Amino acid sequence: MHVLTGHKDHSSRRSSKASGDDSRQDSNSVDDETVVEPDSKWLLIVVSSSPIVLSHIISQLRPGADLSRVVLPTFILEPRSMLERITNFMAHPETLLPMPDIDDPVQRFVSVVKFYLSGWHIKPPGVKKPLNPILGETFTCYWDYPDHTHGYYISEQTSHHPPKSSYFFMAPEHNIRIDGTLKPRSKFLGNSAASLMEGIAILRFMNRGKSRGGEKYILTQPNMYARGILFGKMKYELGDHSFVRCPEQNLVANIEFKTKGYFGGTYNAIGGVIKNEKTGETLYELSGMWSGEMTIKNMATGKKELLFNATHARHTPPITRPLEEQGDRESQKLWYKTVVALKEGNQDVATDEKTRIEDMQREEAAKRAESGREWQPRYFRAVQGGPGGQEEGEEDLDWILNANIDGPTSDAKVKQILAMAPIVKGQHASQQGNAAQRGQQPQQPQQHQQLQQSQQVQQTSLPAQNAQQQFGGHSDLIDLGQGVPQAQFAPPQRPAQQQTMQGTYTSGPGIQAPLHPEIGEPIVRRDTNTGAVDEFVDAEEP
């Protein structure tokens, strides 16, 4: 089981009072609980079948047991995948976008802490867990910001056992990049279940700092708890220690998400301090509730100010491509029937559809084992950590986007991102996987631009397909740095900006990608060092 987040099961909420765990109840936190009443079909099955079904469930739930393989009733499922749920992290652009423009390093760090704390309130009410992504599942989306800039998100399930969800986010015009891998480890704790949120996220300001890629912030997550999973009211809590650290500025925020005790305390409370790690000086004190008002106290002046108020905060959900443009392995299309059934309260169909997908995953794993093939992610590669490695010190990421997004301008970075995966409307996924088709120019957010020239190249085993187009009469090679063919699209532009686009085909050592037989034109590759241009054509069949 992964993160347990909430949505009230309206079909099972009545006025009758559930037993158990009432001592932990808080009158101001009903949005974080689910009451399972006798009109719940699952509970009726347990009651009617009595100890047989109940003992089967309990037999899976020994204290300390790993819940990732435990079958749980579908009524506690949130109707979206974990890969989509991660986007909560970037859903407050009003806290996200201003950060890199703050000159004072301490205030810039405070703004990062504010951004970090602003997203925890985003969840449907009650206690739910997102759908466990299957291996190779992907989810992409973007945000259309009020200043007509955009943020882009690419994620993939890079491991199933243990589960690892890897993601990439960038707002190129605002010099913000986030890389992360979420590695939830679930445990049964009696009448509670814990999701221990291992893994890190690395936030970078590309216009700041002296480190490679920009000023770096390392973020961890609190653990998540579902109370009352066997009896009583199900309650959602965040708990334990997390931190935000900026090694370059010697700043750290140690944050405690406090769980409510049986005899005192309150739900959803936080506390913490911001310190200078080099001098040991405490600069600020944090307090409040992650679901309400959070305050920050300046320890030098004693002044206390509001940091963020989540009570009525409205987040900005991301935009996704239509289902008909998505591939079968993309989250919303993959889980579509399951999600519809969950929203309709049809637990039988939801269970059948969820089981069908899980059975498919098991069959794929068996075939790989039989053939001796090792699975590799489509969009991500292993982190090159260790002394002298490209990502030294970032080993806890495990996986990172398999492309260098390092263009000299924000527009160049956008083109590199859109070359990696289909994200915006008009980018289709091919039948072979989540690679963009080349039959049309992607419709940009708020705008549809005409494709000047396009070619289609299909291949079955690479993370993205490739295109060759004409841009201003000049050749332009995007160096993705991994020797992997990629696709290139025109980036979304600000209104009144018009730009054509161009892409080239790059091939890495040992990779033989077939040329499209219907095009009949050569694929062009330009050497990044010498500028020499090579043309490749398929050999004629004998």
Coordinates of C-alpha atoms in Angstrom, one line a residue:
M1 CA 0.0 0.0 0.0
H2 CA 1.3 3.5 -0.8
V3 CA 0.3 6.9 0.5
L4 CA -3.1 6.8 2.3
T5 CA -5.0 9.9 1.4
G6 CA -8.5 10.9 1.5
H7 CA -11.9 10.9 0.0
K8 CA -15.2 10.5 2.0
D9 CA -17.1 7.4 1.0
H10 CA -20.4 9.1 0.8
S11 CA -22.2 5.8 0.1
S12 CA -21.0 4.6 3.5
R13 CA -21.3 7.7 5.7
R14 CA -24.4 7.8 7.9
S15 CA -25.3 9.6 11.1
S16 CA -24.7 6.5 13.2
K17 CA -21.5 6.5 15.2
A18 CA -18.7 4.1 14.6
S19 CA -16.9 2.5 17.5
G20 CA -13.2 2.5 18.3
D21 CA -10.5 5.2 18.1
D22 CA -12.9 7.9 19.2
S23 CA -10.3 9.1 21.7
R24 CA -8.2 10.2 18.8
Q25 CA -11.1 12.1 17.1
D26 CA -10.9 15.9 16.6
S27 CA -14.0 17.8 15.8
N28 CA -12.2 20.1 13.3
S29 CA -10.7 17.3 11.2
V30 CA -13.7 15.4 9.8
D31 CA -12.2 15.9 6.3
D32 CA -9.4 13.6 7.2
E33 CA -11.6 10.6 8.2
T34 CA -13.7 7.9 6.7
V35 CA -16.5 6.2 8.7
V36 CA -17.2 2.7 7.5
E37 CA -20.8 1.9 8.3
P38 CA -22.8 -1.3 7.8
D39 CA -24.2 -0.1 4.4
S40 CA -20.7 -0.6 3.1
K41 CA -20.7 -3.7 0.9
W42 CA -17.2 -4.7 2.0
L43 CA -18.3 -4.6 5.7
L44 CA -21.4 -6.5 4.9
I45 CA -19.3 -9.2 3.3
V46 CA -17.1 -9.3 6.4
V47 CA -20.1 -9.5 8.7
S48 CA -22.0 -12.1 6.7
S49 CA -19.0 -14.2 6.1
S50 CA -17.9 -13.6 9.7
P51 CA -14.6 -14.9 10.7
I52 CA -13.6 -16.5 7.3
V53 CA -13.2 -13.2 5.3
L54 CA -12.2 -11.2 8.3
S55 CA -9.5 -13.7 9.3
H56 CA -8.2 -13.7 5.7
I57 CA -7.7 -10.0 5.9
I58 CA -6.1 -10.1 9.3
S59 CA -3.9 -12.9 8.2
Q60 CA -2.3 -10.5 5.7
L61 CA -2.0 -7.7 8.3
R62 CA 0.6 -8.9 10.8
P63 CA 2.3 -6.1 12.7
G64 CA 5.3 -4.9 10.8
A65 CA 4.1 -6.6 7.6
D66 CA 4.8 -5.0 4.3
L67 CA 1.5 -3.8 2.9
S68 CA 2.6 -3.5 -0.8
R69 CA 1.4 -7.0 -1.6
V70 CA -1.8 -6.9 0.6
V71 CA -5.1 -6.9 -1.3
L72 CA -7.3 -4.2 0.2
P73 CA -11.0 -3.3 -0.6
T74 CA -11.4 -0.9 -3.4
F75 CA -13.6 1.6 -1.5
I76 CA -10.5 3.0 0.2
L77 CA -8.9 3.7 -3.2
E78 CA -8.4 7.3 -4.5
P79 CA -9.4 7.5 -8.2
R80 CA -6.0 8.4 -9.5
S81 CA -2.5 7.0 -9.6
M82 CA 0.4 7.8 -7.3
L83 CA 2.2 9.3 -10.3
E84 CA -0.6 11.8 -10.7
R85 CA -0.9 12.5 -7.0
I86 CA 2.7 13.7 -6.8
T87 CA 1.7 16.8 -8.8
N88 CA 0.2 18.1 -5.6
F89 CA 3.7 19.1 -4.8
M90 CA 3.7 21.7 -7.6
A91 CA 0.1 22.8 -7.4
H92 CA 0.6 26.2 -5.8
P93 CA 2.3 28.4 -8.5
E94 CA 1.9 31.5 -6.2
T95 CA 4.4 29.9 -3.8
L96 CA 6.5 28.1 -6.5
L97 CA 7.2 30.7 -9.2
P98 CA 8.5 33.7 -7.1
M99 CA 11.2 31.8 -5.3
P100 CA 14.2 32.1 -7.8
D101 CA 13.8 35.9 -8.0
I102 CA 14.4 36.5 -4.3
D103 CA 17.9 37.9 -3.9
D104 CA 18.4 37.4 -0.2
P105 CA 19.5 33.8 0.4
V106 CA 17.8 33.4 3.8
Q107 CA 14.5 34.8 2.5
R108 CA 14.8 32.7 -0.6
F109 CA 15.2 29.6 1.7
V110 CA 12.1 30.7 3.7
S111 CA 10.2 30.9 0.4
V112 CA 11.2 27.3 -0.4
V113 CA 9.9 26.2 3.1
K114 CA 6.7 28.0 2.4
F115 CA 6.4 26.2 -1.0
Y116 CA 7.2 22.9 0.7
L117 CA 4.5 23.3 3.3
S118 CA 1.8 24.6 0.9
G119 CA 0.9 21.4 -0.7
W120 CA 0.0 18.9 2.1
H121 CA -3.6 20.1 2.4
I122 CA -4.4 19.1 -1.2
K123 CA -6.3 15.8 -1.0
P124 CA -9.9 14.6 -1.2
P125 CA -11.4 14.3 2.3
G126 CA -11.3 11.1 4.2
V127 CA -8.8 8.2 4.1
K128 CA -7.8 6.9 0.7
K129 CA -4.7 5.6 -1.0
P130 CA -3.8 6.3 -4.7
L131 CA -3.7 3.5 -7.1
N132 CA -0.3 1.7 -7.1
P133 CA 1.3 2.4 -10.5
I134 CA 2.4 -0.6 -12.4
L135 CA 5.9 -1.0 -13.8
G136 CA 6.5 1.3 -16.8
E137 CA 3.3 3.3 -16.1
T138 CA 3.8 7.0 -17.1
F139 CA 2.0 10.3 -16.4
T140 CA 2.7 13.6 -18.0
C141 CA 1.0 17.0 -17.7
Y142 CA 1.7 20.7 -17.7
W143 CA 0.5 23.9 -16.0
D144 CA -0.6 27.1 -17.8
Y145 CA 0.5 30.0 -15.6
P146 CA -1.1 33.4 -15.5
D147 CA 2.0 35.0 -17.0
H148 CA 1.6 32.7 -20.1
T149 CA 4.6 30.6 -19.1
H150 CA 4.3 26.9 -18.4
G151 CA 5.5 24.1 -16.1
Y152 CA 6.1 20.5 -17.4
Y153 CA 5.9 17.2 -15.6
I154 CA 7.1 13.7 -16.6
S155 CA 6.8 10.7 -14.3
E156 CA 7.3 7.0 -14.6
Q157 CA 7.1 4.0 -12.3
T158 CA 10.7 2.9 -12.4
S159 CA 10.4 -0.1 -10.0
H160 CA 7.5 -2.2 -8.7
H161 CA 9.1 -4.2 -5.9
P162 CA 10.2 -2.1 -4.1
P163 CA 7.9 0.6 -5.5
K164 CA 9.7 3.7 -6.9
S165 CA 7.9 6.6 -8.6
S166 CA 10.4 8.9 -10.4
Y167 CA 9.5 12.4 -11.6
F168 CA 10.8 15.5 -13.3
F169 CA 9.4 19.0 -13.3
M170 CA 10.6 22.2 -14.9
A171 CA 9.3 25.7 -15.4
P172 CA 12.0 26.9 -17.8
E173 CA 11.0 30.6 -17.9
H174 CA 11.2 30.7 -14.1
N175 CA 14.5 28.7 -13.8
I176 CA 13.0 26.0 -11.6
R177 CA 13.7 22.3 -11.9
I178 CA 12.7 19.5 -9.6
D179 CA 13.9 15.9 -9.8
G180 CA 12.6 13.2 -7.4
T181 CA 12.0 9.6 -6.7
L182 CA 9.3 8.6 -4.2
K183 CA 9.9 5.2 -2.5
P184 CA 7.0 4.5 -0.1
R185 CA 7.4 1.5 2.2
S186 CA 4.2 0.5 3.9
K187 CA 3.8 -1.2 7.2
F188 CA 0.9 -2.6 9.3
L189 CA 0.9 -1.3 12.9
G190 CA -2.1 -3.0 14.5
N191 CA -5.1 -0.9 13.8
S192 CA -3.0 1.6 11.8
A193 CA -1.1 1.4 8.5
A194 CA 2.0 3.5 7.9
S195 CA 3.5 4.7 4.6
L196 CA 7.1 5.4 5.3
M197 CA 8.0 8.0 2.6
E198 CA 11.6 7.3 1.6
G199 CA 13.4 9.0 -1.2
I200 CA 14.1 12.6 -1.9
A201 CA 13.3 15.5 -4.2
I202 CA 16.0 17.9 -5.4
L203 CA 14.8 21.4 -6.2
R204 CA 17.1 23.6 -8.3
F205 CA 17.1 27.3 -9.1
M206 CA 19.0 27.4 -12.4
N207 CA 19.7 31.1 -12.2
R208 CA 21.3 30.9 -8.8
G209 CA 24.3 29.3 -7.0
K210 CA 27.6 27.8 -8.1
S211 CA 26.6 24.1 -8.1
R212 CA 26.1 22.1 -11.2
G213 CA 22.6 22.9 -12.5
G214 CA 22.0 25.7 -10.0
E215 CA 21.4 26.3 -6.3
K216 CA 20.2 23.0 -4.9
Y217 CA 17.6 22.2 -2.2
I218 CA 17.1 18.7 -0.9
L219 CA 13.6 17.8 0.4
T220 CA 12.2 14.8 2.2
Q221 CA 8.6 13.9 3.0
P222 CA 6.8 13.1 6.3
N223 CA 5.4 9.6 6.8
M224 CA 1.7 9.0 6.4
Y225 CA -0.6 7.1 8.7
A226 CA -4.1 5.6 8.3
R227 CA -5.6 5.0 11.8
G228 CA -8.6 2.7 12.4
I229 CA -8.2 0.4 9.4
L230 CA -9.7 -2.6 11.1
F231 CA -12.3 -1.0 13.4
G232 CA -13.5 2.5 14.3
K233 CA -13.1 5.6 12.3
M234 CA -10.4 5.7 9.7
K235 CA -8.3 8.8 10.2
Y236 CA -5.5 10.2 8.0
E237 CA -2.4 11.8 9.6
L238 CA 1.0 13.1 8.6
G239 CA 3.8 12.3 11.0
D240 CA 7.5 12.4 11.9
H241 CA 10.5 14.4 10.8
S242 CA 11.3 15.8 7.4
F243 CA 13.7 18.5 6.3
V244 CA 14.5 21.1 3.6
R245 CA 18.3 21.6 3.2
C246 CA 20.4 24.0 1.1
P247 CA 24.0 22.8 1.4
E248 CA 25.4 25.8 -0.6
Q249 CA 23.8 28.3 1.9
N250 CA 24.3 26.1 5.0
L251 CA 20.6 26.4 5.7
V252 CA 18.3 23.6 7.0
A253 CA 14.6 23.5 8.1
N254 CA 13.9 20.7 10.5
I255 CA 10.1 20.1 10.4
E256 CA 8.1 17.9 12.7
F257 CA 4.7 16.7 11.5
K258 CA 3.0 15.9 14.8
T259 CA 0.5 13.0 15.3
K260 CA -2.2 13.4 17.9
G261 CA -1.6 11.5 21.2
Y262 CA -4.4 9.5 22.9
F263 CA -4.6 11.9 25.8
G264 CA -3.7 15.2 24.3
G265 CA -2.5 17.3 21.4
T266 CA -4.3 18.0 18.2
Y267 CA -4.4 16.7 14.6
N268 CA -2.4 18.1 11.7
A269 CA 0.1 20.2 13.8
I270 CA 3.6 21.1 12.7
G271 CA 6.6 22.5 14.4
G272 CA 10.1 23.2 13.4
V273 CA 13.1 25.5 13.1
I274 CA 15.2 27.0 10.4
K275 CA 18.9 27.0 11.3
N276 CA 22.3 28.0 9.9
E277 CA 24.0 24.6 10.0
K278 CA 27.5 26.2 9.9
T279 CA 27.0 28.5 13.0
G280 CA 24.2 26.5 14.7
E281 CA 22.1 29.7 15.0
T282 CA 18.3 29.2 15.0
L283 CA 16.9 31.9 12.6
Y284 CA 13.2 31.1 12.6
E285 CA 10.6 29.0 14.4
L286 CA 7.7 27.3 12.5
S287 CA 4.3 26.4 14.0
G288 CA 0.7 25.9 13.1
M289 CA -1.3 23.3 11.2
W290 CA -0.5 21.9 7.7
S291 CA -4.3 21.9 7.0
G292 CA -4.7 25.5 8.2
E293 CA -2.6 28.5 9.3
M294 CA 1.2 28.1 9.5
T295 CA 3.3 30.9 11.1
I296 CA 7.0 31.8 11.2
K297 CA 8.7 33.6 14.0
N298 CA 11.9 35.6 13.5
M299 CA 14.1 34.6 16.5
A300 CA 16.2 37.8 16.3
T301 CA 13.2 40.2 16.5
G302 CA 10.5 38.0 18.1
K303 CA 8.1 39.0 15.3
K304 CA 5.6 36.3 14.2
E305 CA 4.0 36.3 10.8
L306 CA 1.7 34.2 8.7
L307 CA 3.7 31.9 6.5
F308 CA 0.8 30.2 4.6
N309 CA -2.9 29.7 5.2
A310 CA -4.1 26.4 3.8
T311 CA -7.7 26.8 5.1
H312 CA -9.1 28.4 2.0
A313 CA -6.1 28.0 -0.4
R314 CA -7.0 27.0 -3.9
H315 CA -4.5 24.9 -5.8
T316 CA -4.0 24.8 -9.5
P317 CA -4.5 21.3 -11.0
P318 CA -2.3 20.4 -14.0
I319 CA -3.6 20.0 -17.6
T320 CA -3.4 16.6 -19.3
R321 CA -3.8 15.5 -22.9
P322 CA -7.1 14.0 -24.0
L323 CA -7.5 10.3 -23.5
E324 CA -7.5 9.6 -27.2
E325 CA -4.0 11.0 -27.4
Q326 CA -2.7 9.0 -24.6
G327 CA -0.9 5.6 -24.7
D328 CA -2.2 2.5 -23.0
R329 CA 0.5 2.8 -20.4
E330 CA -0.3 6.4 -19.4
S331 CA -2.0 6.6 -16.0
Q332 CA -5.3 8.1 -16.9
K333 CA -5.9 5.8 -19.8
L334 CA -4.6 2.7 -18.1
W335 CA -6.8 3.1 -15.0
Y336 CA -9.8 4.7 -16.8
K337 CA -12.3 1.9 -16.3
T338 CA -11.2 1.4 -12.7
V339 CA -11.5 5.2 -11.9
V340 CA -14.9 5.4 -13.5
A341 CA -16.1 2.5 -11.4
L342 CA -14.7 4.0 -8.2
K343 CA -16.4 7.3 -8.9
E344 CA -19.7 5.5 -9.5
G345 CA -19.3 3.4 -6.4
N346 CA -19.3 0.2 -8.4
Q347 CA -16.8 -1.8 -6.2
D348 CA -17.3 -5.1 -8.2
V349 CA -16.2 -3.5 -11.5
A350 CA -13.5 -1.5 -9.8
T351 CA -12.1 -4.7 -8.3
D352 CA -12.3 -6.6 -11.6
E353 CA -10.6 -3.8 -13.6
K354 CA -7.9 -3.3 -11.0
T355 CA -7.2 -7.1 -10.9
R356 CA -7.0 -7.3 -14.7
I357 CA -4.3 -4.6 -14.7
E358 CA -2.4 -6.3 -11.9
D359 CA -2.6 -9.7 -13.6
M360 CA -1.3 -8.2 -16.8
Q361 CA 1.7 -6.8 -14.9
R362 CA 2.4 -10.3 -13.4
E363 CA 2.2 -11.9 -16.8
E364 CA 4.7 -9.4 -18.2
A365 CA 7.1 -10.0 -15.3
A366 CA 6.9 -13.8 -15.9
K367 CA 7.6 -13.3 -19.7
R368 CA 10.6 -11.2 -18.9
A369 CA 11.9 -13.7 -16.4
E370 CA 11.4 -16.5 -18.9
S371 CA 13.3 -14.7 -21.7
G372 CA 16.0 -13.3 -19.4
R373 CA 15.2 -9.7 -20.4
E374 CA 15.9 -6.9 -17.9
W375 CA 13.3 -4.2 -17.8
Q376 CA 14.5 -0.6 -18.3
P377 CA 12.5 2.6 -17.8
R378 CA 11.4 4.6 -20.8
Y379 CA 12.1 8.1 -19.7
F380 CA 14.6 7.7 -16.8
R381 CA 18.0 6.3 -16.2
A382 CA 20.0 5.2 -13.2
V383 CA 21.7 8.0 -11.3
Q384 CA 25.4 8.2 -11.9
G385 CA 26.4 8.7 -8.2
G386 CA 29.5 8.0 -6.2
P387 CA 32.8 9.9 -6.2
G388 CA 33.3 11.7 -9.5
G389 CA 29.9 10.6 -10.8
Q390 CA 27.8 13.0 -12.8
E391 CA 25.2 13.1 -10.0
E392 CA 27.6 12.7 -7.0
G393 CA 25.7 13.2 -3.8
E394 CA 22.3 12.5 -5.4
E395 CA 22.3 8.8 -5.1
D396 CA 19.0 8.7 -3.2
L397 CA 17.2 9.9 -6.4
D398 CA 17.9 6.4 -7.8
W399 CA 16.6 7.5 -11.2
I400 CA 16.8 10.8 -13.2
L401 CA 15.4 12.0 -16.5
N402 CA 17.3 10.4 -19.4
A403 CA 18.1 13.7 -21.1
N404 CA 20.1 16.8 -20.6
I405 CA 17.7 19.7 -20.4
D406 CA 20.3 22.3 -20.7
G407 CA 19.4 24.5 -23.7
P408 CA 20.8 28.1 -23.7
T409 CA 17.4 29.7 -23.6
S410 CA 14.0 28.8 -22.0
D411 CA 12.6 28.1 -25.4
A412 CA 15.4 25.7 -26.1
K413 CA 14.7 23.9 -22.8
V414 CA 11.0 23.6 -23.6
K415 CA 11.8 22.0 -27.0
Q416 CA 14.1 19.5 -25.2
I417 CA 11.4 18.6 -22.7
L418 CA 8.7 18.2 -25.4
A419 CA 11.2 16.0 -27.3
M420 CA 11.4 13.7 -24.4
A421 CA 7.7 12.7 -23.9
P422 CA 4.3 13.7 -25.1
I423 CA 3.0 16.3 -22.7
V424 CA 0.9 19.0 -24.4
K425 CA -2.3 18.6 -26.4
G426 CA -1.6 17.4 -29.9
Q427 CA 1.3 15.1 -28.9
H428 CA 0.0 11.6 -29.5
A429 CA 1.4 8.4 -28.0
S430 CA 2.3 5.7 -30.5
Q431 CA 1.0 2.2 -30.4
Q432 CA 4.4 1.0 -29.4
G433 CA 4.5 3.1 -26.2
N434 CA 4.4 6.6 -24.9
A435 CA 6.5 8.1 -27.7
A436 CA 5.1 11.0 -29.7
Q437 CA 3.7 10.4 -33.2
R438 CA 5.0 12.6 -35.9
G439 CA 1.9 13.0 -37.9
Q440 CA 1.0 16.5 -36.6
Q441 CA 2.4 19.5 -34.8
P442 CA 1.3 19.5 -31.1
Q443 CA -1.3 22.0 -30.2
Q444 CA 0.4 24.2 -27.7
P445 CA -1.3 25.4 -24.5
Q446 CA -3.8 28.1 -25.5
Q447 CA -2.6 28.0 -29.0
H448 CA -2.3 25.7 -32.1
Q449 CA 0.7 26.2 -34.3
Q450 CA 0.9 24.6 -37.8
L451 CA 3.7 22.2 -38.5
Q452 CA 6.0 23.4 -41.2
Q453 CA 7.4 20.0 -42.1
S454 CA 7.1 16.6 -40.4
Q455 CA 8.3 13.1 -40.8
Q456 CA 7.3 10.0 -39.0
V457 CA 9.8 7.5 -37.5
Q458 CA 8.5 4.6 -35.5
Q459 CA 10.5 2.3 -33.3
T460 CA 9.5 -0.1 -30.6
S461 CA 12.1 -0.1 -27.9
L462 CA 13.4 3.5 -27.3
P463 CA 12.2 6.0 -24.8
A464 CA 11.1 8.5 -27.5
Q465 CA 10.8 8.6 -31.2
N466 CA 12.6 11.0 -33.5
A467 CA 11.7 13.6 -36.1
Q468 CA 13.4 15.7 -38.7
Q469 CA 11.9 19.0 -39.5
Q470 CA 13.1 22.3 -41.0
F471 CA 13.7 25.4 -38.9
G472 CA 14.7 28.6 -40.5
G473 CA 16.7 26.7 -43.2
H474 CA 19.3 25.8 -40.7
S475 CA 20.2 22.5 -39.1
D476 CA 20.0 22.4 -35.3
L477 CA 20.9 19.3 -33.2
I478 CA 19.7 18.9 -29.7
D479 CA 22.3 17.0 -27.7
L480 CA 20.4 15.0 -25.1
G481 CA 23.6 13.6 -23.8
Q482 CA 22.6 10.0 -23.5
G483 CA 23.0 8.7 -27.0
V484 CA 19.3 8.0 -27.2
P485 CA 17.1 9.1 -30.1
Q486 CA 14.6 11.7 -29.0
A487 CA 11.7 13.6 -30.6
Q488 CA 11.6 17.4 -30.9
F489 CA 8.6 19.6 -30.9
A490 CA 8.0 23.3 -31.1
P491 CA 7.6 24.6 -27.5
P492 CA 4.6 26.4 -26.3
Q493 CA 5.1 30.1 -26.9
R494 CA 3.9 33.2 -25.2
P495 CA 1.0 34.9 -27.1
A496 CA 2.0 36.9 -30.2
Q497 CA 5.2 34.8 -30.6
Q498 CA 5.4 32.6 -33.6
Q499 CA 8.2 30.2 -34.2
T500 CA 8.8 27.3 -36.5
M501 CA 10.7 24.3 -35.3
Q502 CA 13.3 21.8 -36.4
G503 CA 14.5 18.5 -35.1
T504 CA 17.2 16.1 -36.0
Y505 CA 17.8 12.4 -35.5
T506 CA 20.6 11.4 -33.2
S507 CA 21.6 7.8 -32.7
G508 CA 23.7 6.3 -30.0
P509 CA 26.2 3.5 -30.1
G510 CA 24.7 0.1 -30.8
I511 CA 21.2 1.5 -31.4
Q512 CA 19.7 0.6 -34.8
A513 CA 16.5 2.5 -35.3
P514 CA 14.6 1.7 -38.6
L515 CA 13.9 4.6 -40.9
H516 CA 10.3 5.1 -41.8
P517 CA 9.8 3.2 -45.1
E518 CA 7.1 5.7 -46.4
I519 CA 9.3 8.8 -46.2
G520 CA 12.0 7.8 -48.6
E521 CA 14.2 10.6 -47.4
P522 CA 17.5 10.3 -45.5
I523 CA 17.9 10.9 -41.8
V524 CA 20.4 13.6 -41.1
R525 CA 22.9 13.6 -38.2
R526 CA 25.3 16.4 -37.5
D527 CA 28.4 15.8 -35.5
T528 CA 28.4 18.1 -32.4
N529 CA 32.2 18.6 -32.5
T530 CA 33.0 18.9 -36.2
G531 CA 29.7 20.1 -37.6
A532 CA 30.0 17.4 -40.3
V533 CA 26.6 16.2 -41.6
D534 CA 26.0 12.5 -42.3
E535 CA 23.0 11.1 -44.1
F536 CA 21.5 7.7 -43.4
V537 CA 19.1 5.7 -45.5
D538 CA 17.8 2.1 -45.2
A539 CA 19.6 -0.4 -47.4
E540 CA 17.4 -1.9 -50.1
E541 CA 16.2 -5.4 -49.5
P542 CA 17.8 -8.0 -51.8

